[in-house]
Tab-separated table of C-alpha atoms and ligand atoms in Angstrom:
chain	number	residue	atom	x	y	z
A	1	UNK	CA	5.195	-91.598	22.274
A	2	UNK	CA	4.302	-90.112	18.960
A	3	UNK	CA	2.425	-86.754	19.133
A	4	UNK	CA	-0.321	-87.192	16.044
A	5	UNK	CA	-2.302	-84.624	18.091
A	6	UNK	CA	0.467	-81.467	18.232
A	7	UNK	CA	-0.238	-78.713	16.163
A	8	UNK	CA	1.782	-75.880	17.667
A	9	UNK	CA	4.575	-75.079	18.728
A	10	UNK	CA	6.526	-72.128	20.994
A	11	UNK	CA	9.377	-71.722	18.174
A	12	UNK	CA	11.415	-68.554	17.304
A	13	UNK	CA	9.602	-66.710	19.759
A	14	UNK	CA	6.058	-67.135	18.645
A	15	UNK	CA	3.449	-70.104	18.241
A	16	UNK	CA	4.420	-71.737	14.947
A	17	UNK	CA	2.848	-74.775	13.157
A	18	UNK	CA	4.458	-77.927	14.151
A	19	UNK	CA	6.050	-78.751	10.799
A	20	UNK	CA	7.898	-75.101	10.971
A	21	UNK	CA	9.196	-76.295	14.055
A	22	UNK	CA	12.845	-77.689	12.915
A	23	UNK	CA	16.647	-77.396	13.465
A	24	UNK	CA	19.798	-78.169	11.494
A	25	UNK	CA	21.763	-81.454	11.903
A	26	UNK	CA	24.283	-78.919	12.676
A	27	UNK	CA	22.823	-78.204	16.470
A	28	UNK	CA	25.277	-78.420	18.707
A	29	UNK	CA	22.352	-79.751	21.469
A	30	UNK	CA	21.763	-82.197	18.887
A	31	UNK	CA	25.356	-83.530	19.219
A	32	UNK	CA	26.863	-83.330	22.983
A	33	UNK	CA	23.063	-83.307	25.192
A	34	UNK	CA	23.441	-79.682	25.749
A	35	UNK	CA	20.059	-78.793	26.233
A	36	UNK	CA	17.493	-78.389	29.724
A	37	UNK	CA	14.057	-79.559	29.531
A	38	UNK	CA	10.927	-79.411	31.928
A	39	UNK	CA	7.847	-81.477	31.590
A	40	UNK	CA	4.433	-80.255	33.013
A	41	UNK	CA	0.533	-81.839	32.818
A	42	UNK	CA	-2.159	-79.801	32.248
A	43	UNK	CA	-5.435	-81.347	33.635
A	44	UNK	CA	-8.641	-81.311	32.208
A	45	UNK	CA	-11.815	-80.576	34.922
A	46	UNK	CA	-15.033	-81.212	32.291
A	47	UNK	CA	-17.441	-79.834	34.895
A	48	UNK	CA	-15.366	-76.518	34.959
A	49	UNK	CA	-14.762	-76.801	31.294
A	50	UNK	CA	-11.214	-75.365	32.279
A	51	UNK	CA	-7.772	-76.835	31.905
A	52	UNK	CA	-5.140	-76.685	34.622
A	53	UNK	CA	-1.679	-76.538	34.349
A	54	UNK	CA	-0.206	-77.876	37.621
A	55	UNK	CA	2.491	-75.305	38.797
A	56	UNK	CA	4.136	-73.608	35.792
A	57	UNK	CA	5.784	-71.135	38.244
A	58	UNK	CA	7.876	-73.990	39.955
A	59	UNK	CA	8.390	-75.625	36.987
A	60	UNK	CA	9.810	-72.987	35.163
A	61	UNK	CA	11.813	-71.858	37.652
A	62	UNK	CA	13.455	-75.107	37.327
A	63	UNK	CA	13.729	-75.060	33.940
A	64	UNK	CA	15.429	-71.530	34.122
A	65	UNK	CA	17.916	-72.714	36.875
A	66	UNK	CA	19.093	-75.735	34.953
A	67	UNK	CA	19.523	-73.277	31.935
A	68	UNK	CA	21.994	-71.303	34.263
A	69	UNK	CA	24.134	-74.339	35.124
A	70	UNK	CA	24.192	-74.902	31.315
A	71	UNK	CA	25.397	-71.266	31.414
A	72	UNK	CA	22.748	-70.331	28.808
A	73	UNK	CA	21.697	-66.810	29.023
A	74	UNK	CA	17.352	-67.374	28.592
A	75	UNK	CA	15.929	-64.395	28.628
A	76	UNK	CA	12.799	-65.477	29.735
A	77	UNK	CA	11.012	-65.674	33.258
A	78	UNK	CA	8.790	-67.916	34.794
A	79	UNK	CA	5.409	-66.237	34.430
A	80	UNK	CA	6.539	-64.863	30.527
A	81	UNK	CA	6.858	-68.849	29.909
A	82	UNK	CA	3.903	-69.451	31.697
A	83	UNK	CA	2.105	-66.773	29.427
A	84	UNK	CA	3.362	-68.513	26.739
A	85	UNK	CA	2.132	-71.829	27.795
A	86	UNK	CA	-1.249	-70.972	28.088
A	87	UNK	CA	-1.077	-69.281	24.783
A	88	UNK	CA	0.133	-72.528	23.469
A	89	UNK	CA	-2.300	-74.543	24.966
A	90	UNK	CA	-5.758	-71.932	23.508
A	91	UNK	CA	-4.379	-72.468	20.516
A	92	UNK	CA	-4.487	-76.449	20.580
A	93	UNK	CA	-7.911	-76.146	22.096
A	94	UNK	CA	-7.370	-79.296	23.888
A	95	UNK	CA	-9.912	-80.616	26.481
A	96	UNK	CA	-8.454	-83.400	27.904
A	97	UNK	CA	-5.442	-84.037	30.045
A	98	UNK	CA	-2.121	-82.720	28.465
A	99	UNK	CA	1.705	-83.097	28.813
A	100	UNK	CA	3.662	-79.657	28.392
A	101	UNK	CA	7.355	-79.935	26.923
A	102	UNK	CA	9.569	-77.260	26.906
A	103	UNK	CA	13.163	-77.453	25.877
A	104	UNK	CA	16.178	-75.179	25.838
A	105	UNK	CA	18.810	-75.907	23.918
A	106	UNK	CA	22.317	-74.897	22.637
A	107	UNK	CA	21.418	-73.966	18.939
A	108	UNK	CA	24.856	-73.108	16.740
A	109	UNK	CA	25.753	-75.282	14.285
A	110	UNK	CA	29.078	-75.692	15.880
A	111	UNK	CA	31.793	-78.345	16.512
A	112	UNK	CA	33.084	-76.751	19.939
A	113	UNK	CA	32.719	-79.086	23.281
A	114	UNK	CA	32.056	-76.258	25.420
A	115	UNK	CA	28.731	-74.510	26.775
A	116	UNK	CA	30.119	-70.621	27.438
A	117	UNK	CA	29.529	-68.296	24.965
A	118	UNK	CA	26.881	-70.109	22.547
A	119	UNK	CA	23.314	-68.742	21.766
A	120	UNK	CA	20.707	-70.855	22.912
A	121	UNK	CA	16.893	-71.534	21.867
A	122	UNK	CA	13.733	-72.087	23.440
A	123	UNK	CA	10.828	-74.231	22.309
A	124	UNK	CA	7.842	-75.988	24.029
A	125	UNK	CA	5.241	-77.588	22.522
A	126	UNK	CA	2.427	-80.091	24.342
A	127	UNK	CA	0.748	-83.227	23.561
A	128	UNK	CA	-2.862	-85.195	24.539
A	129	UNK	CA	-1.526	-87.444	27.425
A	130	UNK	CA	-2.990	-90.259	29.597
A	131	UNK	CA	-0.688	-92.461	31.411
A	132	UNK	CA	3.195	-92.902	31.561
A	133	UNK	CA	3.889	-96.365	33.035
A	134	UNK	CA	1.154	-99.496	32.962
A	135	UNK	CA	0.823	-100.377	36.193
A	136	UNK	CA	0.300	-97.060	38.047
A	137	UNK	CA	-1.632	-98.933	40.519
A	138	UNK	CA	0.771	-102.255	41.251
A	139	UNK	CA	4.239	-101.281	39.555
A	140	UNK	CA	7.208	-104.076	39.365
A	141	UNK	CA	10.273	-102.634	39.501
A	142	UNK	CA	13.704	-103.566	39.920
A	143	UNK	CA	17.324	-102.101	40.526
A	144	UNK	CA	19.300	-101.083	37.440
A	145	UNK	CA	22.662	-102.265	37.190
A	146	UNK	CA	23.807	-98.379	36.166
A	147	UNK	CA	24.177	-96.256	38.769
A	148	UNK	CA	22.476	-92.649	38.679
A	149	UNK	CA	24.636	-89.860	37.252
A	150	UNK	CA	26.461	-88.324	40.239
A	151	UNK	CA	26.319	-84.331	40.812
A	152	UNK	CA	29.733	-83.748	40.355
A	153	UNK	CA	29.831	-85.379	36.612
A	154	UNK	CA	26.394	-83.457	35.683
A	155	UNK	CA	24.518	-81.315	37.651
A	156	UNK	CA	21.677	-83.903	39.107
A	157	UNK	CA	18.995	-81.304	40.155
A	158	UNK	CA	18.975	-80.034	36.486
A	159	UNK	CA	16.717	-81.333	34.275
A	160	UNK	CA	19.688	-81.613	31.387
A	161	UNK	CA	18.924	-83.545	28.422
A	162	UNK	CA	22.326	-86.007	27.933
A	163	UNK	CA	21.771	-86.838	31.580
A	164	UNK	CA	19.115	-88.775	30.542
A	165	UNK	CA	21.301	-91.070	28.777
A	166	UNK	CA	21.782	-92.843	32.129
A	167	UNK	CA	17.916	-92.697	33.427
A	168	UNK	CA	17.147	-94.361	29.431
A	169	UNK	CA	19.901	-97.101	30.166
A	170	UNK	CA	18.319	-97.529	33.737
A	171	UNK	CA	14.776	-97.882	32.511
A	172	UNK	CA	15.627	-100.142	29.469
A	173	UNK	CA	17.622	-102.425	31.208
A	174	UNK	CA	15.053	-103.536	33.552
A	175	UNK	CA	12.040	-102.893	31.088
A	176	UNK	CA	13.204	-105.463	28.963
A	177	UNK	CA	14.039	-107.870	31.805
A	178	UNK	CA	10.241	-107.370	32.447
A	179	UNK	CA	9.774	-105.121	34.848
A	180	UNK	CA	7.448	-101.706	34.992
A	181	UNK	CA	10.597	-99.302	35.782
A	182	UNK	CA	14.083	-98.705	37.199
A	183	UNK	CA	15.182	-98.033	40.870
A	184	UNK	CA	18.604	-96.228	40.930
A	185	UNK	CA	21.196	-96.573	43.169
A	186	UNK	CA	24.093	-93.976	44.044
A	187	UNK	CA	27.670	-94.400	43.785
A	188	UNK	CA	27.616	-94.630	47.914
A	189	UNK	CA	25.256	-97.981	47.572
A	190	UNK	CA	22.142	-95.542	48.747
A	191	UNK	CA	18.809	-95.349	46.785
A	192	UNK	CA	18.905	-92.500	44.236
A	193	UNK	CA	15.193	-92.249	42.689
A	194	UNK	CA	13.630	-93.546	39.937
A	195	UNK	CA	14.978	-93.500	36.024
A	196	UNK	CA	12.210	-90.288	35.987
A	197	UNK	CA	10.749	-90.340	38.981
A	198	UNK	CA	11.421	-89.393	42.663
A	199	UNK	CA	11.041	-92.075	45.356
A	200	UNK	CA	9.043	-93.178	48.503
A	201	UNK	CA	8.897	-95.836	50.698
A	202	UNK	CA	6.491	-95.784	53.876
A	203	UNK	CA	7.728	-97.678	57.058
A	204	UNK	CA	5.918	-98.254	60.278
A	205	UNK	CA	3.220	-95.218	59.153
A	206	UNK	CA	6.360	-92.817	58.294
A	207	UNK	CA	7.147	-91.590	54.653
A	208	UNK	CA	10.483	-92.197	53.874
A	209	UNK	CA	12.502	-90.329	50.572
A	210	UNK	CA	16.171	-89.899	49.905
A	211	UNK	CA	17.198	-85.881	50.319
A	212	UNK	CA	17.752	-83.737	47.999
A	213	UNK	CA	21.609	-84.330	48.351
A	214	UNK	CA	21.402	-87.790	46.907
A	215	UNK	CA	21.374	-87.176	42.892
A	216	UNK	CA	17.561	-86.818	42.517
A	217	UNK	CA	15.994	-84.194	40.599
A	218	UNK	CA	14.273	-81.896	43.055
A	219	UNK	CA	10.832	-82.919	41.692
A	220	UNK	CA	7.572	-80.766	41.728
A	221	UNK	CA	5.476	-83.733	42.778
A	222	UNK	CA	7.819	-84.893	45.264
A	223	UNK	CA	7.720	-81.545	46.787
A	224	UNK	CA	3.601	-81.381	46.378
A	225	UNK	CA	3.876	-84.767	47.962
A	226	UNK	CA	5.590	-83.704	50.975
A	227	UNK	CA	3.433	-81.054	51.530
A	228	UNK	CA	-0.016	-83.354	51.108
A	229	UNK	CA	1.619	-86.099	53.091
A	230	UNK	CA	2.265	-83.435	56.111
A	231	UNK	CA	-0.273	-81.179	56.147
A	232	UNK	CA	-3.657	-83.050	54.831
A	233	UNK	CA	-2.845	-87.109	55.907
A	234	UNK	CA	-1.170	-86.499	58.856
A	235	UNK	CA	1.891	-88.315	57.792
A	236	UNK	CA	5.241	-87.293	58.816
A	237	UNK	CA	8.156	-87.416	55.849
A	238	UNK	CA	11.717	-87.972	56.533
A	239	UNK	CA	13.865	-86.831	54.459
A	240	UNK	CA	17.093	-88.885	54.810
A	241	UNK	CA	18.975	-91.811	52.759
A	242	UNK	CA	17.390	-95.435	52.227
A	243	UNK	CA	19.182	-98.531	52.329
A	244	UNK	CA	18.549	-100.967	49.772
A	245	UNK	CA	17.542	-103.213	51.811
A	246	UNK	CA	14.626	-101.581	53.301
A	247	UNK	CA	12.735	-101.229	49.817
A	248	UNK	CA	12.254	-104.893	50.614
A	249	UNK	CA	10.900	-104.274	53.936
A	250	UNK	CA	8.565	-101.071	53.120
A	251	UNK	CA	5.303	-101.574	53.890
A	252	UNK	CA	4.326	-99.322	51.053
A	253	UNK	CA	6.188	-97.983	48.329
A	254	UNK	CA	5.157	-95.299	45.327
A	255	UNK	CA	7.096	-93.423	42.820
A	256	UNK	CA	5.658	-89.445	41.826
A	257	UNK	CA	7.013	-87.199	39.144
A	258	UNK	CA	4.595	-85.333	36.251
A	259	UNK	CA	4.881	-88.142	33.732
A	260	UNK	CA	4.272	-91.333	36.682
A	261	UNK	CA	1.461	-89.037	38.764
A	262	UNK	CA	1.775	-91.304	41.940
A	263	UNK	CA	2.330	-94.667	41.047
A	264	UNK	CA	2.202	-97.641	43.564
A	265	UNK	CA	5.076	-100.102	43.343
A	266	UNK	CA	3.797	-103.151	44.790
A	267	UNK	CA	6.567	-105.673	43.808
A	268	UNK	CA	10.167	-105.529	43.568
A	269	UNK	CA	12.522	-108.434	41.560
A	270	UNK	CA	9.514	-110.499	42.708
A	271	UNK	CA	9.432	-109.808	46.272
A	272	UNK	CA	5.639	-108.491	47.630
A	273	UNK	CA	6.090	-105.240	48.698
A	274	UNK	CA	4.214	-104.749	51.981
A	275	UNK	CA	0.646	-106.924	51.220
A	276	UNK	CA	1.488	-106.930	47.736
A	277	UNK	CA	-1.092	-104.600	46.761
A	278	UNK	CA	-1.558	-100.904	47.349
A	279	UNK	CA	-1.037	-99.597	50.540
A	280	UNK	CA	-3.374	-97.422	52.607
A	281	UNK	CA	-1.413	-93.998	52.757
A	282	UNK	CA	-0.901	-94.598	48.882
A	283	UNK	CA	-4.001	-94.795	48.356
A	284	UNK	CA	-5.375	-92.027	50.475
A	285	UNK	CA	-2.589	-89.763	48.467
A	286	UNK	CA	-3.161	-90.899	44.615
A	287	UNK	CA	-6.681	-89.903	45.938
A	288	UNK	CA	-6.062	-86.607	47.194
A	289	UNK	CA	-3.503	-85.716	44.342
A	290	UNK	CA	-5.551	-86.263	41.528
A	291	UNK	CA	-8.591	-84.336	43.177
A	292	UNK	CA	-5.519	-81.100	43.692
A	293	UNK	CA	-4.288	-81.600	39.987
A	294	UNK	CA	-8.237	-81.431	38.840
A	295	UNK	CA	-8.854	-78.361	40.591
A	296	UNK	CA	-11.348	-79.910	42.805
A	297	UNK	CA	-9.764	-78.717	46.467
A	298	UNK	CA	-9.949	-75.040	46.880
A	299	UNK	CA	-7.103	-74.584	49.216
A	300	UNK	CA	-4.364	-75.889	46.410
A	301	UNK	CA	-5.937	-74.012	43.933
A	302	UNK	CA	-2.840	-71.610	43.826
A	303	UNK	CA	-1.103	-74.148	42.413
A	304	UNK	CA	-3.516	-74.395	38.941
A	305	UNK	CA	-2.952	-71.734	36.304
A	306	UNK	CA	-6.356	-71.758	34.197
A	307	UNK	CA	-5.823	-72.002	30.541
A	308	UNK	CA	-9.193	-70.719	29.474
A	309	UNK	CA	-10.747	-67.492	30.635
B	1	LIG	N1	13.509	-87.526	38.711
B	1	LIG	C1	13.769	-87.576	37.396
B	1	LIG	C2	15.075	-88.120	36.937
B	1	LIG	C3	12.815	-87.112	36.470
B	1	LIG	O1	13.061	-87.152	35.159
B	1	LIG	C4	11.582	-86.614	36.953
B	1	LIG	C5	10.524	-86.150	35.990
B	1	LIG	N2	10.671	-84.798	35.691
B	1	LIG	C6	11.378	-86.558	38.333
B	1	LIG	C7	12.350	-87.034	39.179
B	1	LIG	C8	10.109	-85.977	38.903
B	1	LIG	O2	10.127	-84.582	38.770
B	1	LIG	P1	8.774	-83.741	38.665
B	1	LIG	O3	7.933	-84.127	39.813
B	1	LIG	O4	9.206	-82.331	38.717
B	1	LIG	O5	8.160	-84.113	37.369
């Protein structure tokens, strides 16, 4: 994922060309993962001429909270960054759909394995951006032989960067065996999410996702998803753990996180899931969600921030 199309970037606490944009070999982020990221889309609406980002609040929120389990002192708040993001984003001038990076990260040039009393950085920067994974309409996926990184070794709900170590291994693994992406399993046997993506099956007409408590990051989408799900499809959710062997038996199945959208998975180590194709309430959602993310339903407009005025 090269960025050809980045100009900009949030660095040293203004919007600095991309080249200027640079750290020392030295950063300690650089060497032990210390660093918290978020990732955001900003959606294009060409008969509004306006570009959405889809909730910068929540996201940055996030991204704040997993700079306090980091310990990093950010003096920044969620509508400052969200300032800053649209600033960004006039300055690119793009008019097209758009993924938002912004990183935190421990920035001395030291050799110290610790995160307390280090000064930290923040940068973002953003990128034209169309699809994550191929198949976003029939994904295969498949379990990863590496479990997902438990709470209590690092923080799951933060978005850290050297946890990602273990959702790269997951994805890899299985992407080279051929498959579209990685299913995770807990340490307890339970289904975790996906290498970067949260996790739904639907059984019997009822939405089924593993709770907060089980090592997923507590997604944006998966939380949109709930929401749509309840309150405009008349689906219920449950919230509670899944057994590996019901992913076989779903009747449906989709991943959702900012880079995936709402992806169907359809197949899993060769096994149909449900029909085999997308299922109904999948459908009706992937629908719905990218009409929300356009700006296109009035009543989740609250969720947009306009970039242009
Ligand atoms: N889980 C993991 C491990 C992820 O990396 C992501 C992508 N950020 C998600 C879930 C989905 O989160 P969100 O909907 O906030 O993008």
């Amino acid at each position: 994922m090269s960025a050809p199309s980045t100009r900009f970037a949030f660095f040293g606490d203004r919007i600095a060309p991309i080249a200027e944009a640079t750290v020392s070999v030295m950063t300690h982020a650089l060497h032990y993962g210390t660093a918290v990221f978020g990732g955001m889309r900003g959606y294009w609406n060409a008969e509004q001429e306006q570009l959405y980002v889809f909730r910068p609040h929540d996201h940055f929120t996030r991204f704040l909270q997993s700079g306090k389990l980091l310990r990093m002192p950010l003096a920044y708040t969620p509508a400052g960054l969200t300032e800053i993001v649209s600033a960004l984003l006039r300055a690119e001038g793009f008019r097209e759909n758009c993924y938002i990076r912004p990183l935190a990260y421990i920035s001395e040039p030291t050799i110290s394995v610790r995160v307390h009393d280090l000064a930290s950085a923040v940068t973002i920067f953003a990128m034209p951006f169309g699809s994550y994974i191929a198949n976003e309409e029939g994904a295969h996926v498949a379990f990863s032989a590496w479990r997902r990184v438990d709470d209590n070794a690092i923080p799951a709900r933060g978005k850290i960067a050297g946890a990602y170590v273990n959702s790269a291994l997951s994805s890899t693994d299985v992407r080279l065996a051929g498959y579209d992406e990685a299913l995770v399993l807990n340490d307890d046997g339970h289904v975790s999410e996906m290498s970067s993506a949260n996790f739904f099956i639907v059984r019997d007409g009822v939405a089924i996702t593993p709770p907060v408590q089980s090592n997923v990051l507590e997604g944006i989408v998966r939380r949109s998803v709930i929401q749509l799900l309840r309150d405009e499809l008349g689906v219920s959710v449950l919230e509670r753990n899944i057994d590996r062997s019901e992913v076989y038996l779903a009747d449906e199945s989709f991943m959702c996180g900012t880079g995936v959208q709402i992806a169907a998975i359809t197949r899993i180590e060769h096994r149909a899931i449900g029909s085999g194709s997308m299922g109904d309430i999948t459908t009706r959602l992937r629908d719905l969600f990218f009409d929300v993310v356009a700006g296109k339903v009035e009543r989740y407009r609250s969720w947009l921030v306009p970039v242009y005025t």
